[in-house]
Coordinates of C-alpha atoms and ligand atoms in Angstrom, one line a residue:
M1 CA 73.6 109.9 8.9
S2 CA 72.6 112.1 11.8
N3 CA 74.1 114.9 13.6
L4 CA 74.4 113.0 16.9
D5 CA 76.2 115.8 18.7
R6 CA 74.4 116.1 22.1
Q7 CA 75.5 119.8 22.4
A8 CA 74.2 120.7 19.0
T9 CA 75.2 124.2 18.3
L10 CA 73.5 126.7 16.0
S11 CA 74.8 127.0 12.4
V12 CA 73.9 130.1 10.5
C13 CA 74.9 130.4 6.9
G14 CA 73.8 131.4 3.4
G15 CA 73.7 134.7 1.7
R16 CA 76.1 135.5 -1.2
G17 CA 78.0 138.3 0.6
F18 CA 80.8 136.0 1.8
V19 CA 81.6 134.1 -1.3
P20 CA 84.8 135.1 -3.0
G21 CA 84.3 136.0 -6.6
E22 CA 87.7 134.7 -7.6
P23 CA 89.7 131.5 -7.2
V24 CA 91.0 131.0 -3.7
R25 CA 92.7 128.0 -2.0
E26 CA 91.5 127.6 1.6
L27 CA 92.5 124.3 3.3
L28 CA 89.8 123.3 5.7
S29 CA 90.6 121.0 8.6
P30 CA 88.1 118.4 9.9
R31 CA 86.6 118.4 13.3
K32 CA 86.3 114.9 14.9
V33 CA 82.8 114.1 16.0
K34 CA 81.7 110.9 17.8
L35 CA 78.6 109.2 16.3
G36 CA 77.3 106.8 19.0
E37 CA 79.6 104.4 20.8
S38 CA 82.2 103.4 18.3
T39 CA 82.1 105.5 15.1
E40 CA 84.1 108.7 14.7
V41 CA 83.7 110.9 11.7
R42 CA 85.6 113.9 10.3
R43 CA 83.2 116.9 9.9
L44 CA 84.3 119.3 7.1
L45 CA 81.1 121.3 6.9
P46 CA 79.9 123.3 8.7
N47 CA 83.5 124.5 9.4
L48 CA 85.0 127.4 11.3
G49 CA 84.9 130.2 8.8
R50 CA 83.0 128.4 6.0
R51 CA 79.5 127.1 6.2
M52 CA 78.3 126.2 2.7
I53 CA 79.6 125.4 -0.8
G54 CA 76.7 126.2 -3.1
A55 CA 73.8 124.4 -1.5
W56 CA 76.0 121.8 0.2
A57 CA 75.6 122.5 3.9
F58 CA 77.0 119.4 5.7
V59 CA 79.9 117.1 4.9
D60 CA 81.1 114.1 7.1
H61 CA 83.9 111.9 5.9
Y62 CA 84.2 108.5 7.7
G63 CA 86.6 105.6 7.6
P64 CA 88.1 103.5 6.2
D65 CA 87.1 101.7 9.5
D66 CA 87.7 98.0 10.1
I67 CA 84.2 96.8 11.4
A68 CA 84.8 93.1 11.1
G69 CA 82.8 91.4 13.9
E70 CA 81.4 94.8 15.0
P71 CA 78.0 96.4 14.5
G72 CA 79.5 99.2 12.3
M73 CA 77.2 102.1 11.6
Q74 CA 74.1 102.2 13.7
I75 CA 72.2 105.5 13.4
P76 CA 68.7 105.2 15.0
P77 CA 65.6 106.8 13.5
H78 CA 65.9 110.6 13.4
P79 CA 64.2 113.4 11.5
H80 CA 65.2 115.8 8.7
M81 CA 63.6 119.0 7.4
G82 CA 64.5 121.3 4.5
L83 CA 67.4 119.3 3.0
Q84 CA 68.5 116.3 0.9
T85 CA 70.9 113.7 2.2
V86 CA 73.5 112.1 -0.1
S87 CA 75.1 108.8 0.9
W88 CA 78.3 108.0 -1.0
L89 CA 80.5 105.0 -0.3
H90 CA 84.0 103.9 -1.3
E91 CA 83.8 100.6 0.8
G92 CA 81.1 98.7 2.6
E93 CA 77.4 99.1 2.5
V94 CA 74.7 101.0 4.4
L95 CA 71.1 99.9 4.9
H96 CA 68.6 102.8 4.6
R97 CA 65.1 102.8 6.0
D98 CA 62.7 105.8 6.0
S99 CA 59.3 106.9 6.9
T100 CA 58.1 106.7 3.3
G101 CA 58.6 103.0 3.5
S102 CA 62.0 102.8 1.8
L103 CA 64.3 99.9 2.5
Q104 CA 67.4 100.1 0.4
T105 CA 71.0 98.9 0.7
V106 CA 73.4 101.5 -0.7
R107 CA 76.8 100.2 -2.1
P108 CA 80.0 101.8 -3.4
G109 CA 79.4 103.8 -6.5
E110 CA 75.6 104.1 -5.9
L111 CA 73.7 107.2 -5.0
G112 CA 71.4 107.1 -2.0
L113 CA 69.5 110.4 -2.2
M114 CA 66.8 111.3 0.4
T115 CA 64.8 114.4 -0.1
S116 CA 63.3 115.4 3.3
G117 CA 61.2 118.2 2.0
R118 CA 58.9 119.3 4.9
A119 CA 59.5 116.2 7.0
I120 CA 61.0 112.7 6.9
S121 CA 62.7 110.3 9.3
H122 CA 65.2 107.6 8.6
S123 CA 67.7 105.2 10.0
E124 CA 71.1 104.0 8.6
E125 CA 72.9 100.9 9.6
S126 CA 75.6 98.5 8.6
P127 CA 73.7 95.3 7.7
A128 CA 74.2 92.3 10.0
K129 CA 76.4 90.7 7.3
H130 CA 78.7 93.4 6.1
A131 CA 82.0 94.0 4.4
R132 CA 85.1 94.4 6.6
Y133 CA 85.8 98.0 5.8
L134 CA 83.4 101.0 5.8
H135 CA 84.5 104.2 4.1
G136 CA 82.3 107.0 2.8
A137 CA 80.9 110.4 3.0
Q138 CA 77.5 111.8 4.2
L139 CA 76.4 115.1 2.8
W140 CA 73.4 117.4 3.0
V141 CA 72.1 119.8 0.4
A142 CA 70.0 122.7 1.6
L143 CA 66.7 123.0 -0.3
P144 CA 65.9 126.5 -1.7
G145 CA 62.8 128.2 -0.4
A146 CA 60.5 127.3 -3.3
H147 CA 61.1 123.6 -2.8
R148 CA 61.8 123.1 0.9
T149 CA 58.4 121.8 1.6
V150 CA 58.2 119.2 -1.2
E151 CA 56.9 115.7 -0.5
P152 CA 59.5 113.6 1.1
H153 CA 61.0 110.9 -1.1
F154 CA 64.0 108.6 -1.6
Q155 CA 65.9 107.8 -4.7
H156 CA 68.5 105.1 -5.4
H157 CA 70.6 105.2 -8.5
A158 CA 73.0 102.3 -9.1
N159 CA 74.2 103.5 -12.5
L160 CA 75.6 106.9 -12.6
P161 CA 77.2 108.7 -15.6
T162 CA 80.9 109.4 -15.8
V163 CA 83.2 112.0 -17.4
Q164 CA 86.5 110.4 -18.5
A165 CA 90.0 111.7 -19.1
P166 CA 93.2 109.8 -19.2
G167 CA 93.8 108.5 -15.7
L168 CA 90.6 110.2 -14.4
T169 CA 87.1 108.9 -14.0
A170 CA 84.6 111.5 -12.7
T171 CA 81.3 109.9 -11.6
V172 CA 78.5 112.5 -11.5
I173 CA 76.7 111.8 -8.2
L174 CA 74.4 114.8 -8.2
G175 CA 73.9 117.7 -10.6
E176 CA 76.0 118.4 -13.6
L177 CA 79.6 118.2 -14.6
D178 CA 80.9 119.2 -18.1
G179 CA 77.5 118.7 -19.6
T180 CA 76.9 115.3 -17.9
L181 CA 73.9 115.0 -15.7
S182 CA 73.2 112.8 -12.7
P183 CA 69.7 111.2 -12.6
G184 CA 69.3 112.4 -9.0
T185 CA 66.7 115.1 -8.5
T186 CA 68.2 118.6 -7.7
Y187 CA 66.5 121.8 -6.7
S188 CA 69.4 124.3 -7.3
P189 CA 72.3 124.5 -9.7
L190 CA 75.1 122.3 -8.2
V191 CA 77.4 119.4 -8.6
G192 CA 78.7 116.5 -6.6
A193 CA 81.2 114.2 -8.3
D194 CA 83.6 111.4 -7.3
L195 CA 87.0 111.7 -8.8
A196 CA 89.0 108.5 -9.1
L197 CA 92.6 109.3 -10.2
A198 CA 95.3 106.7 -11.2
A199 CA 98.8 107.2 -9.8
G200 CA 100.8 109.6 -12.0
T201 CA 97.8 111.3 -13.5
E202 CA 97.8 115.0 -14.3
A203 CA 94.4 116.3 -15.5
A204 CA 92.4 119.5 -15.8
L205 CA 88.8 119.1 -14.8
P206 CA 86.4 121.6 -16.6
L207 CA 84.5 123.8 -14.1
D208 CA 81.7 126.3 -14.3
P209 CA 83.0 129.8 -13.4
D210 CA 79.7 130.8 -11.8
F211 CA 79.9 128.0 -9.2
E212 CA 81.9 128.0 -6.0
Y213 CA 83.8 124.7 -5.4
A214 CA 85.6 122.6 -2.9
V215 CA 87.4 119.2 -3.1
L216 CA 87.2 116.6 -0.3
A217 CA 90.1 114.2 -0.2
M218 CA 89.1 110.7 0.7
S219 CA 92.1 108.5 -0.1
G220 CA 95.5 108.5 -1.6
E221 CA 98.1 111.2 -2.3
A222 CA 97.0 114.0 -4.6
S223 CA 97.2 117.7 -5.1
V224 CA 94.5 120.1 -6.2
D225 CA 95.5 123.3 -7.9
G226 CA 99.0 122.7 -6.6
V227 CA 97.9 122.1 -2.9
P228 CA 98.6 118.7 -1.4
V229 CA 95.4 117.4 0.2
Q230 CA 95.5 114.8 2.9
P231 CA 92.6 112.3 3.2
G232 CA 90.0 113.8 5.5
S233 CA 90.7 117.4 4.6
M234 CA 88.9 119.7 2.2
L235 CA 90.2 122.5 -0.1
Y236 CA 87.8 125.4 -0.7
L237 CA 88.4 126.9 -4.2
G238 CA 86.1 129.9 -4.5
C239 CA 84.5 130.9 -7.8
G240 CA 85.6 132.0 -11.2
R241 CA 87.4 128.9 -12.4
T242 CA 87.0 127.3 -15.8
E243 CA 89.2 124.3 -15.0
L244 CA 90.8 122.6 -12.0
P245 CA 94.4 121.2 -12.1
L246 CA 94.6 117.8 -10.5
R247 CA 97.7 115.6 -9.8
A248 CA 97.8 112.1 -8.3
V249 CA 101.0 110.7 -6.8
S250 CA 99.3 107.5 -5.8
D251 CA 95.9 106.2 -6.8
A252 CA 93.6 108.7 -5.2
G253 CA 89.9 109.3 -4.4
L254 CA 88.5 112.8 -4.2
M255 CA 85.0 114.4 -4.1
L256 CA 84.2 117.6 -6.0
L257 CA 81.4 119.7 -4.5
G258 CA 80.2 122.8 -6.1
G259 CA 77.2 125.0 -6.8
E260 CA 75.8 128.4 -7.4
P261 CA 76.4 130.3 -4.2
F262 CA 73.3 129.8 -2.1
A263 CA 71.4 133.1 -2.0
E264 CA 69.2 132.5 1.0
E265 CA 70.2 132.7 4.7
I266 CA 69.3 129.6 6.5
V267 CA 69.2 128.3 10.1
M268 CA 70.7 124.9 10.6
W269 CA 70.3 123.1 13.9
W270 CA 70.6 119.4 14.7
N271 CA 69.1 117.6 11.7
F272 CA 66.9 120.5 10.5
I273 CA 67.4 123.4 8.0
G274 CA 64.9 126.2 8.4
R275 CA 64.7 129.9 8.0
S276 CA 63.8 131.0 11.5
N277 CA 64.1 130.1 15.2
D278 CA 60.3 129.4 15.3
E279 CA 60.5 126.8 12.5
I280 CA 63.3 125.0 14.2
T281 CA 61.6 125.0 17.6
Q282 CA 58.4 123.7 16.0
A283 CA 60.2 120.9 14.2
R284 CA 62.0 119.8 17.4
S285 CA 58.7 119.7 19.3
D286 CA 56.9 117.8 16.4
W287 CA 59.7 115.2 16.5
E288 CA 59.5 114.9 20.3
E289 CA 55.7 114.5 20.2
G290 CA 55.9 111.9 17.4
T291 CA 54.0 113.9 14.8
R292 CA 54.8 115.1 11.3
F293 CA 58.0 113.0 10.7
G294 CA 56.3 109.6 10.3
E295 CA 57.7 106.3 11.5
V296 CA 60.7 104.2 10.5
K297 CA 59.6 100.5 10.5
G298 CA 62.0 97.6 11.1
Y299 CA 64.9 99.3 12.9
D300 CA 66.0 97.3 15.9
G301 CA 66.2 100.0 18.6
D302 CA 64.9 103.2 19.9
R303 CA 64.7 106.4 17.9
L304 CA 66.9 109.4 18.7
T305 CA 65.7 112.1 21.0
A306 CA 66.4 115.7 20.1
P307 CA 69.0 117.6 22.1
E308 CA 68.0 120.8 24.0
L309 CA 67.7 123.9 22.0
P310 CA 70.4 126.6 22.7
P311 CA 69.3 129.1 25.3
V312 CA 69.5 132.0 22.8
A313 CA 67.1 132.2 19.8
L314 CA 68.5 131.1 16.5
K315 CA 69.0 133.8 14.0
P316 CA 69.9 133.4 10.3
R317 CA 73.0 135.3 9.4
G318 CA 75.9 135.2 6.8
R319 CA 77.9 132.4 5.4
V320 CA 80.8 132.7 7.8
R321 CA 81.0 132.8 11.5
Ligands
MN401 MN1 70.2 111.5 8.7

């Protein structure tokens, strides 16, 4: 997915100074963002007051949307730099194309992981023949300095490992949970896991006290560390936890995001993550001039044009606004 906001604003984040060293419970509200003509998503990161969770720097939750007889998701070719994108679906399917030649349908329970490294472009669309409902999350992971110019590549993993407890199935999407490792390539210590809870479940999920965590609520009625979480909201949990109490009133779907607090300060603008205003400005002009980001073949439509840069130079700063 792309940040299609035409008034793209600067996001500055990173640096460990703003990460609470102990458990907290901060309920983050989503911001509604229009993607194209018909799709509206709920943006949880970046959020007022909190910009990253470990290396996770961008979280959109969308649906469930009834797209019967409609085009559904149509995100034209657009560039990325300095990050990985994670596509995760609960319902429907997304057809991914990118400038390395990938053509892959991603379905519920499957990981679509695109590593932009120094430069990639991609499109995402609901296939012409698609399921009635589309429901999922689109996430970005910031690449640390040592790896942010790696060769761009795409991975698709249809069989992901799980951690089981009575009434709880945790699918390890990316990184590691309780010693279980996703096959997706990571570049910093982190975790992304899907938590499927059966109605009536009470469970305690083992956590790494060195990570900071948040839980995104996707469906159902559940509480996390005693806090009821509505679908489309996210509860930030801080660091220093060895386990996380979960309770499901109905069948519920959550996503656990966590990681070692990201040490570097980053500059995030539109679909790019860099370290300076100059890098972002260069990436924007390279995309507009048609260099560096390659070409997406087969998408029926024009590519996205970049929004105007903000009038004031972008500066990397701390994790909170
Ligand atoms: Mn994208």
